[in-house]
PDB file of C-alpha atoms in Angstrom:
ATOM      1  CA  MET A   1     -11.704  40.617  57.926  1.00  0.00           C
ATOM      2  CA  LYS A   2      -8.237  42.312  57.213  1.00  0.00           C
ATOM      3  CA  LEU A   3      -7.738  45.533  55.338  1.00  0.00           C
ATOM      4  CA  PHE A   4      -4.378  45.785  53.699  1.00  0.00           C
ATOM      5  CA  CYS A   5      -3.458  49.408  53.184  1.00  0.00           C
ATOM      6  CA  LEU A   6      -0.825  50.604  50.547  1.00  0.00           C
ATOM      7  CA  PRO A   7       0.618  54.003  50.994  1.00  0.00           C
ATOM      8  CA  TYR A   8       1.262  56.942  48.463  1.00  0.00           C
ATOM      9  CA  ALA A   9       4.711  57.733  47.199  1.00  0.00           C
ATOM     10  CA  GLY A  10       6.970  58.299  50.036  1.00  0.00           C
ATOM     11  CA  GLY A  11       4.578  57.216  52.444  1.00  0.00           C
ATOM     12  CA  SER A  12       4.825  54.334  54.944  1.00  0.00           C
ATOM     13  CA  GLU A  13       2.612  52.195  57.230  1.00  0.00           C
ATOM     14  CA  SER A  14       2.396  55.039  59.549  1.00  0.00           C
ATOM     15  CA  ALA A  15       0.067  56.858  57.139  1.00  0.00           C
ATOM     16  CA  PHE A  16      -2.874  54.545  58.417  1.00  0.00           C
ATOM     17  CA  TYR A  17      -2.103  54.237  62.145  1.00  0.00           C
ATOM     18  CA  SER A  18      -4.744  56.778  62.929  1.00  0.00           C
ATOM     19  CA  TRP A  19      -7.497  54.661  61.268  1.00  0.00           C
ATOM     20  CA  LYS A  20      -7.324  51.817  63.835  1.00  0.00           C
ATOM     21  CA  GLY A  21      -9.583  53.449  66.493  1.00  0.00           C
ATOM     22  CA  HIS A  22     -12.301  54.204  63.875  1.00  0.00           C
ATOM     23  CA  MET A  23     -12.776  50.536  62.573  1.00  0.00           C
ATOM     24  CA  GLN A  24     -15.371  48.091  63.579  1.00  0.00           C
ATOM     25  CA  PRO A  25     -13.914  45.390  65.886  1.00  0.00           C
ATOM     26  CA  ASP A  26     -13.996  42.813  63.203  1.00  0.00           C
ATOM     27  CA  ILE A  27     -11.956  44.766  60.665  1.00  0.00           C
ATOM     28  CA  GLU A  28      -8.229  44.756  61.325  1.00  0.00           C
ATOM     29  CA  ILE A  29      -6.097  47.400  59.737  1.00  0.00           C
ATOM     30  CA  CYS A  30      -2.876  45.843  58.131  1.00  0.00           C
ATOM     31  CA  PRO A  31      -0.619  48.522  56.672  1.00  0.00           C
ATOM     32  CA  ILE A  32       1.727  47.076  54.169  1.00  0.00           C
ATOM     33  CA  GLN A  33       5.429  47.657  54.971  1.00  0.00           C
ATOM     34  CA  LEU A  34       7.271  48.786  52.045  1.00  0.00           C
ATOM     35  CA  LYS A  35      11.034  48.615  51.625  1.00  0.00           C
ATOM     36  CA  GLY A  36      13.305  51.496  52.230  1.00  0.00           C
ATOM     37  CA  ARG A  37      11.074  53.147  54.931  1.00  0.00           C
ATOM     38  CA  GLY A  38       9.604  52.584  58.356  1.00  0.00           C
ATOM     39  CA  ARG A  39      10.553  49.281  59.916  1.00  0.00           C
ATOM     40  CA  ARG A  40      12.247  48.367  56.622  1.00  0.00           C
ATOM     41  CA  PHE A  41      14.306  51.504  56.314  1.00  0.00           C
ATOM     42  CA  ASN A  42      17.518  49.634  56.014  1.00  0.00           C
ATOM     43  CA  GLU A  43      16.328  47.484  52.945  1.00  0.00           C
ATOM     44  CA  PRO A  44      17.016  48.774  49.429  1.00  0.00           C
ATOM     45  CA  CYS A  45      14.136  50.530  47.636  1.00  0.00           C
ATOM     46  CA  TYR A  46      12.354  48.613  44.793  1.00  0.00           C
ATOM     47  CA  GLU A  47      13.788  48.762  41.380  1.00  0.00           C
ATOM     48  CA  SER A  48      10.441  48.182  39.668  1.00  0.00           C
ATOM     49  CA  LEU A  49       6.718  48.153  40.304  1.00  0.00           C
ATOM     50  CA  GLU A  50       6.895  44.421  39.637  1.00  0.00           C
ATOM     51  CA  GLU A  51       9.291  43.914  42.386  1.00  0.00           C
ATOM     52  CA  ALA A  52       7.145  45.826  44.787  1.00  0.00           C
ATOM     53  CA  VAL A  53       3.937  43.931  43.883  1.00  0.00           C
ATOM     54  CA  GLN A  54       5.744  40.609  44.397  1.00  0.00           C
ATOM     55  CA  ASP A  55       7.013  41.784  47.713  1.00  0.00           C
ATOM     56  CA  ILE A  56       3.354  42.923  48.738  1.00  0.00           C
ATOM     57  CA  PHE A  57       1.898  39.632  47.439  1.00  0.00           C
ATOM     58  CA  GLU A  58       4.204  37.722  49.761  1.00  0.00           C
ATOM     59  CA  GLN A  59       3.220  39.909  52.689  1.00  0.00           C
ATOM     60  CA  VAL A  60      -0.389  39.598  52.186  1.00  0.00           C
ATOM     61  CA  GLN A  61      -0.252  35.813  51.774  1.00  0.00           C
ATOM     62  CA  ALA A  62       1.674  35.481  54.977  1.00  0.00           C
ATOM     63  CA  GLU A  63      -0.513  37.768  56.960  1.00  0.00           C
ATOM     64  CA  ARG A  64      -4.037  36.807  55.611  1.00  0.00           C
ATOM     65  CA  LYS A  65      -4.037  33.415  57.425  1.00  0.00           C
ATOM     66  CA  GLY A  66      -7.299  32.288  55.822  1.00  0.00           C
ATOM     67  CA  ASP A  67      -9.193  35.472  56.776  1.00  0.00           C
ATOM     68  CA  ASP A  68     -11.311  37.435  54.105  1.00  0.00           C
ATOM     69  CA  TYR A  69      -9.439  40.607  53.172  1.00  0.00           C
ATOM     70  CA  ALA A  70      -9.837  43.791  51.176  1.00  0.00           C
ATOM     71  CA  LEU A  71      -7.308  46.290  49.826  1.00  0.00           C
ATOM     72  CA  PHE A  72      -7.049  50.116  50.125  1.00  0.00           C
ATOM     73  CA  GLY A  73      -4.526  52.059  48.042  1.00  0.00           C
ATOM     74  CA  HIS A  74      -3.862  55.788  47.889  1.00  0.00           C
ATOM     75  CA  SER A  75      -2.189  57.365  44.874  1.00  0.00           C
ATOM     76  CA  MET A  76       0.822  55.100  44.066  1.00  0.00           C
ATOM     77  CA  GLY A  77      -0.926  52.462  46.487  1.00  0.00           C
ATOM     78  CA  SER A  78      -4.076  52.501  44.121  1.00  0.00           C
ATOM     79  CA  LEU A  79      -1.645  51.269  41.316  1.00  0.00           C
ATOM     80  CA  LEU A  80       0.086  48.756  43.515  1.00  0.00           C
ATOM     81  CA  ALA A  81      -3.404  47.441  44.662  1.00  0.00           C
ATOM     82  CA  TYR A  82      -4.593  47.227  41.038  1.00  0.00           C
ATOM     83  CA  GLU A  83      -1.517  45.124  39.883  1.00  0.00           C
ATOM     84  CA  LEU A  84      -1.766  43.111  43.210  1.00  0.00           C
ATOM     85  CA  TYR A  85      -5.185  41.879  42.408  1.00  0.00           C
ATOM     86  CA  TYR A  86      -3.919  40.447  39.008  1.00  0.00           C
ATOM     87  CA  GLN A  87      -1.079  39.052  40.730  1.00  0.00           C
ATOM     88  CA  MET A  88      -3.346  37.274  43.182  1.00  0.00           C
ATOM     89  CA  SER A  89      -5.660  36.139  40.340  1.00  0.00           C
ATOM     90  CA  GLY A  90      -2.781  34.774  38.329  1.00  0.00           C
ATOM     91  CA  ALA A  91      -1.311  32.807  41.173  1.00  0.00           C
ATOM     92  CA  GLY A  92      -4.835  31.212  41.921  1.00  0.00           C
ATOM     93  CA  ALA A  93      -4.716  32.776  45.476  1.00  0.00           C
ATOM     94  CA  GLU A  94      -7.780  34.041  47.292  1.00  0.00           C
ATOM     95  CA  LYS A  95      -8.870  37.406  45.898  1.00  0.00           C
ATOM     96  CA  PRO A  96     -10.018  40.394  47.887  1.00  0.00           C
ATOM     97  CA  VAL A  97     -13.754  40.982  48.673  1.00  0.00           C
ATOM     98  CA  HIS A  98     -13.436  44.667  48.136  1.00  0.00           C
ATOM     99  CA  ILE A  99     -10.798  47.168  46.670  1.00  0.00           C
ATOM    100  CA  PHE A 100     -10.679  50.886  47.561  1.00  0.00           C
ATOM    101  CA  PHE A 101      -8.868  52.913  44.934  1.00  0.00           C
ATOM    102  CA  SER A 102      -8.090  56.482  46.449  1.00  0.00           C
ATOM    103  CA  GLY A 103      -6.487  59.429  44.651  1.00  0.00           C
ATOM    104  CA  TYR A 104      -5.647  57.731  41.530  1.00  0.00           C
ATOM    105  CA  LYS A 105      -7.164  57.860  37.870  1.00  0.00           C
ATOM    106  CA  ALA A 106      -8.115  54.548  36.219  1.00  0.00           C
ATOM    107  CA  PRO A 107      -5.080  52.984  34.882  1.00  0.00           C
ATOM    108  CA  ASN A 108      -6.381  52.997  31.387  1.00  0.00           C
ATOM    109  CA  ARG A 109      -6.443  56.950  31.721  1.00  0.00           C
ATOM    110  CA  ILE A 110      -2.648  57.259  32.659  1.00  0.00           C
ATOM    111  CA  ARG A 111      -0.688  59.335  30.140  1.00  0.00           C
ATOM    112  CA  LYS A 112       2.974  59.758  29.777  1.00  0.00           C
ATOM    113  CA  LYS A 113       4.239  62.781  31.507  1.00  0.00           C
ATOM    114  CA  GLU A 114       7.469  64.460  32.988  1.00  0.00           C
ATOM    115  CA  LYS A 115       9.628  61.860  34.654  1.00  0.00           C
ATOM    116  CA  LEU A 116      10.327  63.625  37.950  1.00  0.00           C
ATOM    117  CA  HIS A 117      12.680  60.924  39.262  1.00  0.00           C
ATOM    118  CA  THR A 118      15.273  61.826  36.666  1.00  0.00           C
ATOM    119  CA  LEU A 119      15.516  65.448  37.785  1.00  0.00           C
ATOM    120  CA  PRO A 120      18.499  66.896  39.925  1.00  0.00           C
ATOM    121  CA  ASN A 121      17.669  66.772  43.561  1.00  0.00           C
ATOM    122  CA  PRO A 122      17.113  70.577  44.097  1.00  0.00           C
ATOM    123  CA  ILE A 123      14.572  70.605  41.130  1.00  0.00           C
ATOM    124  CA  PHE A 124      13.010  67.385  42.318  1.00  0.00           C
ATOM    125  CA  LYS A 125      12.475  68.782  45.832  1.00  0.00           C
ATOM    126  CA  LYS A 126      10.780  72.030  44.373  1.00  0.00           C
ATOM    127  CA  LYS A 127       8.460  69.781  42.279  1.00  0.00           C
ATOM    128  CA  ILE A 128       7.598  67.690  45.394  1.00  0.00           C
ATOM    129  CA  VAL A 129       6.819  70.968  47.383  1.00  0.00           C
ATOM    130  CA  GLU A 130       4.581  72.142  44.609  1.00  0.00           C
ATOM    131  CA  LEU A 131       2.608  68.879  44.597  1.00  0.00           C
ATOM    132  CA  GLY A 132       1.868  69.433  48.311  1.00  0.00           C
ATOM    133  CA  GLY A 133       1.275  66.783  51.012  1.00  0.00           C
ATOM    134  CA  THR A 134       4.880  66.733  52.423  1.00  0.00           C
ATOM    135  CA  PRO A 135       5.091  68.029  56.108  1.00  0.00           C
ATOM    136  CA  GLU A 136       6.507  71.441  56.601  1.00  0.00           C
ATOM    137  CA  GLU A 137       8.970  70.040  59.262  1.00  0.00           C
ATOM    138  CA  LEU A 138      10.475  67.696  56.452  1.00  0.00           C
ATOM    139  CA  ILE A 139      10.689  70.363  53.785  1.00  0.00           C
ATOM    140  CA  ASN A 140      12.431  72.746  56.245  1.00  0.00           C
ATOM    141  CA  HIS A 141      14.856  70.253  57.547  1.00  0.00           C
ATOM    142  CA  LYS A 142      17.559  69.851  54.768  1.00  0.00           C
ATOM    143  CA  GLU A 143      19.316  66.865  56.067  1.00  0.00           C
ATOM    144  CA  LEU A 144      16.124  64.803  56.823  1.00  0.00           C
ATOM    145  CA  PHE A 145      14.842  65.749  53.237  1.00  0.00           C
ATOM    146  CA  GLU A 146      18.073  64.470  51.693  1.00  0.00           C
ATOM    147  CA  LEU A 147      17.424  61.169  53.450  1.00  0.00           C
ATOM    148  CA  PHE A 148      13.826  61.055  52.073  1.00  0.00           C
ATOM    149  CA  ILE A 149      14.685  61.891  48.376  1.00  0.00           C
ATOM    150  CA  PRO A 150      15.925  58.336  47.383  1.00  0.00           C
ATOM    151  CA  ILE A 151      12.643  56.820  48.708  1.00  0.00           C
ATOM    152  CA  LEU A 152      10.637  59.336  46.767  1.00  0.00           C
ATOM    153  CA  LYS A 153      12.536  59.108  43.619  1.00  0.00           C
ATOM    154  CA  SER A 154      12.276  55.214  43.703  1.00  0.00           C
ATOM    155  CA  ASP A 155       8.433  55.317  44.175  1.00  0.00           C
ATOM    156  CA  PHE A 156       8.210  57.995  41.424  1.00  0.00           C
ATOM    157  CA  LYS A 157      10.307  55.823  39.111  1.00  0.00           C
ATOM    158  CA  MET A 158       7.994  52.989  39.511  1.00  0.00           C
ATOM    159  CA  VAL A 159       4.969  54.855  38.914  1.00  0.00           C
ATOM    160  CA  GLU A 160       6.316  56.913  36.001  1.00  0.00           C
ATOM    161  CA  ASN A 161       7.680  53.783  34.314  1.00  0.00           C
ATOM    162  CA  TYR A 162       4.563  52.050  34.645  1.00  0.00           C
ATOM    163  CA  ILE A 163       3.001  50.860  31.351  1.00  0.00           C
ATOM    164  CA  TYR A 164      -0.673  49.918  31.465  1.00  0.00           C
ATOM    165  CA  GLN A 165      -1.683  46.577  29.745  1.00  0.00           C
ATOM    166  CA  GLU A 166      -5.443  45.792  29.091  1.00  0.00           C
ATOM    167  CA  ARG A 167      -6.574  42.652  30.988  1.00  0.00           C
ATOM    168  CA  ASN A 168      -8.666  39.852  29.742  1.00  0.00           C
ATOM    169  CA  SER A 169     -10.633  39.691  32.744  1.00  0.00           C
ATOM    170  CA  LYS A 170     -12.199  42.397  35.022  1.00  0.00           C
ATOM    171  CA  ILE A 171     -11.902  42.758  38.810  1.00  0.00           C
ATOM    172  CA  ASP A 172     -14.520  40.460  40.058  1.00  0.00           C
ATOM    173  CA  CYS A 173     -15.239  42.229  43.421  1.00  0.00           C
ATOM    174  CA  ASP A 174     -16.856  45.576  44.317  1.00  0.00           C
ATOM    175  CA  ILE A 175     -14.609  48.677  44.027  1.00  0.00           C
ATOM    176  CA  THR A 176     -14.980  52.014  45.761  1.00  0.00           C
ATOM    177  CA  VAL A 177     -13.148  54.967  44.412  1.00  0.00           C
ATOM    178  CA  LEU A 178     -12.317  58.043  46.452  1.00  0.00           C
ATOM    179  CA  ASN A 179     -10.910  61.517  45.234  1.00  0.00           C
ATOM    180  CA  GLY A 180     -10.320  65.040  46.423  1.00  0.00           C
ATOM    181  CA  LYS A 181     -12.534  67.622  44.555  1.00  0.00           C
ATOM    182  CA  GLU A 182      -9.351  69.846  44.037  1.00  0.00           C
ATOM    183  CA  ASP A 183      -7.143  67.054  42.772  1.00  0.00           C
ATOM    184  CA  ALA A 184      -6.133  67.442  39.161  1.00  0.00           C
ATOM    185  CA  MET A 185      -8.283  64.699  37.661  1.00  0.00           C
ATOM    186  CA  SER A 186     -11.320  64.730  35.353  1.00  0.00           C
ATOM    187  CA  LYS A 187     -14.638  63.095  35.748  1.00  0.00           C
ATOM    188  CA  GLU A 188     -13.731  60.464  33.161  1.00  0.00           C
ATOM    189  CA  ASP A 189     -10.301  59.726  35.002  1.00  0.00           C
ATOM    190  CA  VAL A 190     -12.491  58.706  38.054  1.00  0.00           C
ATOM    191  CA  SER A 191     -15.509  57.292  36.273  1.00  0.00           C
ATOM    192  CA  ASP A 192     -13.531  55.035  33.980  1.00  0.00           C
ATOM    193  CA  TRP A 193     -12.854  52.816  37.009  1.00  0.00           C
ATOM    194  CA  LYS A 194     -16.155  51.348  36.606  1.00  0.00           C
ATOM    195  CA  HIS A 195     -15.031  49.637  33.371  1.00  0.00           C
ATOM    196  CA  HIS A 196     -12.405  47.609  35.395  1.00  0.00           C
ATOM    197  CA  THR A 197     -14.771  45.751  37.554  1.00  0.00           C
ATOM    198  CA  SER A 198     -17.693  43.265  37.081  1.00  0.00           C
ATOM    199  CA  GLY A 199     -18.877  44.216  40.484  1.00  0.00           C
ATOM    200  CA  HIS A 200     -20.486  47.265  41.843  1.00  0.00           C
ATOM    201  CA  PHE A 201     -18.702  50.629  41.359  1.00  0.00           C
ATOM    202  CA  THR A 202     -19.138  53.506  43.801  1.00  0.00           C
ATOM    203  CA  ALA A 203     -17.370  56.920  43.853  1.00  0.00           C
ATOM    204  CA  TYR A 204     -17.074  59.442  46.601  1.00  0.00           C
ATOM    205  CA  TYR A 205     -15.521  62.895  46.380  1.00  0.00           C
ATOM    206  CA  PHE A 206     -14.096  64.812  49.315  1.00  0.00           C
ATOM    207  CA  GLU A 207     -13.176  68.545  49.998  1.00  0.00           C
ATOM    208  CA  GLY A 208      -9.445  68.931  49.557  1.00  0.00           C
ATOM    209  CA  ASN A 209      -6.645  68.191  47.180  1.00  0.00           C
ATOM    210  CA  HIS A 210      -4.556  65.037  46.396  1.00  0.00           C
ATOM    211  CA  PHE A 211      -4.019  64.440  50.181  1.00  0.00           C
ATOM    212  CA  PHE A 212      -7.627  64.745  51.235  1.00  0.00           C
ATOM    213  CA  LEU A 213      -7.289  61.510  53.069  1.00  0.00           C
ATOM    214  CA  HIS A 214      -5.524  63.042  56.086  1.00  0.00           C
ATOM    215  CA  HIS A 215      -8.438  65.366  56.743  1.00  0.00           C
ATOM    216  CA  HIS A 216     -11.277  63.027  56.413  1.00  0.00           C
ATOM    217  CA  VAL A 217     -10.391  59.911  58.361  1.00  0.00           C
ATOM    218  CA  GLU A 218     -13.688  59.562  60.125  1.00  0.00           C
ATOM    219  CA  LYS A 219     -15.747  59.785  56.799  1.00  0.00           C
ATOM    220  CA  ILE A 220     -13.435  57.505  54.997  1.00  0.00           C
ATOM    221  CA  THR A 221     -13.242  54.829  57.753  1.00  0.00           C
ATOM    222  CA  GLY A 222     -16.995  55.192  57.897  1.00  0.00           C
ATOM    223  CA  ILE A 223     -17.317  54.318  54.130  1.00  0.00           C
ATOM    224  CA  ILE A 224     -14.865  51.378  54.597  1.00  0.00           C
ATOM    225  CA  ASN A 225     -16.816  50.074  57.524  1.00  0.00           C
ATOM    226  CA  HIS A 226     -20.157  50.192  55.640  1.00  0.00           C
ATOM    227  CA  SER A 227     -18.604  48.730  52.357  1.00  0.00           C
ATOM    228  CA  LEU A 228     -16.869  45.833  54.016  1.00  0.00           C
ATOM    229  CA  THR A 229     -20.052  45.029  55.964  1.00  0.00           C
ATOM    230  CA  ALA A 230     -21.875  44.669  52.648  1.00  0.00           C
ATOM    231  CA  SER A 231     -18.953  42.849  50.992  1.00  0.00           C
ATOM    232  CA  ARG A 232     -18.666  40.318  53.853  1.00  0.00           C
ATOM    233  CA  THR A 233     -18.889  36.600  52.863  1.00  0.00           C
ATOM    234  CA  PHE A 234     -20.461  34.052  55.313  1.00  0.00           C
TER     235      PHE A 234
END
């Protein structure tokens, strides 16, 4: 079983490296490598969410090698996982046995808001710091943060330009939703995920804000291990 992990805006495959020591032996963590960061730092960032989803689709198809697989996305990664499911379905490809949506409201609950990616860099940086989750050493290192801004703006552009379209079919696997108790989401933002699946829906809440996943690695990986054991196909 492979678990393909999709990061939050500005994140890379390194966000999930610490999970590897917590997984059952038969579950392999496979962090998706996005353009413009990590090992693909020299590649240009995506121009659209559709471009990103196509790139991720090709990675999953190449790496899956016939194994069962699941998806985990946090924040922007949840939106990518949602659209990736329908890309897989539309292409007639093998679909995931389980999807974990973390730190993101149900897509039908997305409302238009301020487009941060259009802001001048100094104001954009201020907004990012206010959102939290950015390491202090990055915030305080001006030159390093300047390198990071194009990646963040590209990711924010993808999410902020996204337009939800209702699908004719629901996700036909179980889904698990994870959220921080202090994140700025209503109960309906979370519970509406259940309307997007014909499978079983489970929600978990954790102490913390939008970046709760960094502080609850053992609990989150425990939930994943348990859920994928239940979802296993033989």
